[in-house]
Amino acid sequence: MEESSAQRRLETVQSHLLHGGDDRSLRLQPNFTASLQFVNRAAHTYSVSLPEKLQTGKWNVYRSVRSPLKLMSRFPDHPEIGTLHDNFQHAVENYRDYKYLGTRIRQDGKIGDYMWMTYGEAGTAREAIGSGLRYNGLDKGACIGTYFVNRPEWLIVDHACAAYSYISVPLYDTLGPDAVKFVVNHADVQAIFCNPATLNTLLTFVSEIPSVRLIVVVGGVDENLPSLPSSGVKLISYLKLIGEGRSSLQPFIPPRPEDVATICYTSGTTGTPKGVVLTHGNLIASVAGSSLSIKFNSSDIYISYLPLAHIYERTNQISAVYYGVAVGFYQGDSLKLMDDLAALRPTIFCSVPRLYNRIYDGITAAVKTSGALKEKLFNAAFNSKKQALMSGRTPSPMWDRLVFNKIKAKLGGRVRLMGSGASPLSPDVMDFLRVCFGCQVLEGYGMTETSCIISIMDEGDYLSGHVGSPNPACEVKLVDVPEMNYTSQDQPYPRGEICARGPTIFQGYYKDQTQTREVIDEDGWLHTGDIGLWLDGGRLKIIDRKKNIFKLAQGEYIAPEKIENVYTKSRFVGQCFIYGDSFNSSLVAIVSVDPDVLTEWATSQGIKADDLGQLCNDPRARAAVLADMDSIGREAQLRGFEFAKAITLVPEPFTLENGLLTPTFKIKRPQAKDCFAKAITDMYDELSASDHQTPTSKL
């Protein structure tokens, strides 16, 4: 019965296509993952080039076409907003009774609907927290740590820091004890807001963080808090601090734009964390510049689940405050995120490629197993909608009713804008999201040192595979990297290391002038370490990475992250770590496998294994995965020396918990090298043995 219903719908669809005027020549094709080639907008200018120095005559500096003559540092409509405190005051005054912070309340053991705190209520709580910190003797300029996952109190503490001129120091809840201890001591943090779980971590080294005078437990009850040894540290609940503040309200101590707002520690892939010093002016400039490209409104709803300790989520929150957006928080469990989305029904959804790839994989897998007729129906809908977008026409609403509304419902059904950042999003996935969710999908590029946004796609730009034009608050240039053969003279597009300058650039690494001078040159340009090129119209495309390059024995330079991004397109590969050095002439790879795909392949081949680990050690599995990776590499036109010649399959993913990923999901290369040292040695021994066995040709 279900198949016959699907058959009738497919026949209706075909009739619609065949008799729908411009769609008459459309053919139903299953290749719905192909990258869209939207309406040609090459003639549209997104950025303009200017000379860096008049005497050289070299027009190599790019600025947004929206503000070519002046780098923005303030919101055009509200130039009086110069600090985070000004921004939140603006929101409290203009959106006092609007919903602001939402959380799901648990009753009778069940999670319920979202309950909301208004902007006015949040403003009152901020005053109480700030006054409570003053009551406990913390002076202007003190560093305040936040050490818990996203929830309303995180933002209220951050607003309190801005209102009373404290410096906020976010602590990743996923950082190990050693890194947290280092950051607290390095920044001389005087107060830490934590939850009961992270309190337990703090208590293991509380005697080793002498600068800390106050620990505030969010979600804790004073009667249940442990008593501390005579360490001079006061331990109280968040509610008690609010009570202390309310009983002794203090006037605001507004900061200046040039005052430090936050020190964001980037864990990095090497060494100890570095403290990125950002002023209020830095952060306001970044968000004000991007406001020319992307506009929220007070009826929008945003879901907060990306780490607030990360600059990407932090700047999204600053934007939300400026526009009076309602912010709903997830429960703190990523496995329950889809349930939170269904309950909140956000209009704005920002994420990272890692999650978007999962959404893409989930939908495509469901389509392939839905039956032949449903798969044909999906392909018909996808291709028709794709063709409409390609030609600049409005797609038929029938497709949404028949197919895509069910997919949209996965994110609540109301998402109008998707944002992507932190790492490159595949053009195929971006186009797929645009078609399936029927909304604008914008990708941005930035880093903590640039207050987040260096460039971002413009609304209405449907070309995928790039990261847009420069933020109107900064200017961008490409610098030659001759050792990698990237120059500004390259054809058809100039290429080089991406450098940025302007009011968004950080003040330096805290207590580390040496590393600061390594990334900011004498002319004020921040060198990102990323390699980019300028596409037509002045849009930036990230193509490589400079910082992690190394040489092989024959002198060829390798950018491992570029190769890893290629290999992760293999259906077998969940994650990939490429290794090479100057003592060897070829690359090897550690591959964290997709367990479902590898198990399904083994079943199809009649290979039996007791567990995934045993399957990973099977030479037939290694051969199959390497063959698929080779195929993907050829499609991506990797050069011969960029192919991995041997691989080791591992069943465990690279995670924050096992120390192989940074909080921004980048591979910690030194740690990965140490972790897989034996496997790497074994692979090179195997390659060496096979080389010796290969007979040499006779002349």
XYZ file of C-alpha atoms in Angstrom, residues 8 17 77 115 118 157 162 196 200 219 221 263 373 376 396 402 406 426 451 455 463 485 513 523 542 558 598 636 663:
29
model
C 1.254 7.721 -7.376
C 8.017 18.101 -14.433
C 22.901 52.529 13.378
C 11.309 28.526 30.303
C 13.771 38.308 29.697
C 28.546 36.229 34.386
C 31.639 43.743 31.113
C 29.447 20.588 40.574
C 35.518 18.230 41.535
C 23.705 24.647 40.220
C 23.500 24.070 47.022
C 41.588 36.532 27.440
C 10.262 4.513 -5.226
C 13.357 8.167 -6.915
C 7.997 24.688 -6.631
C 6.209 16.114 -0.468
C 10.045 16.247 6.856
C 32.409 20.716 1.606
C 37.912 38.416 17.126
C 35.551 36.910 5.953
C 28.356 29.980 -5.110
C 54.857 27.733 -4.886
C 55.688 39.045 23.226
C 52.983 46.878 9.591
C 40.970 28.504 1.709
C 53.612 18.494 2.539
C 33.509 -0.987 7.620
C 41.053 15.384 -5.814
C 38.457 21.869 21.607
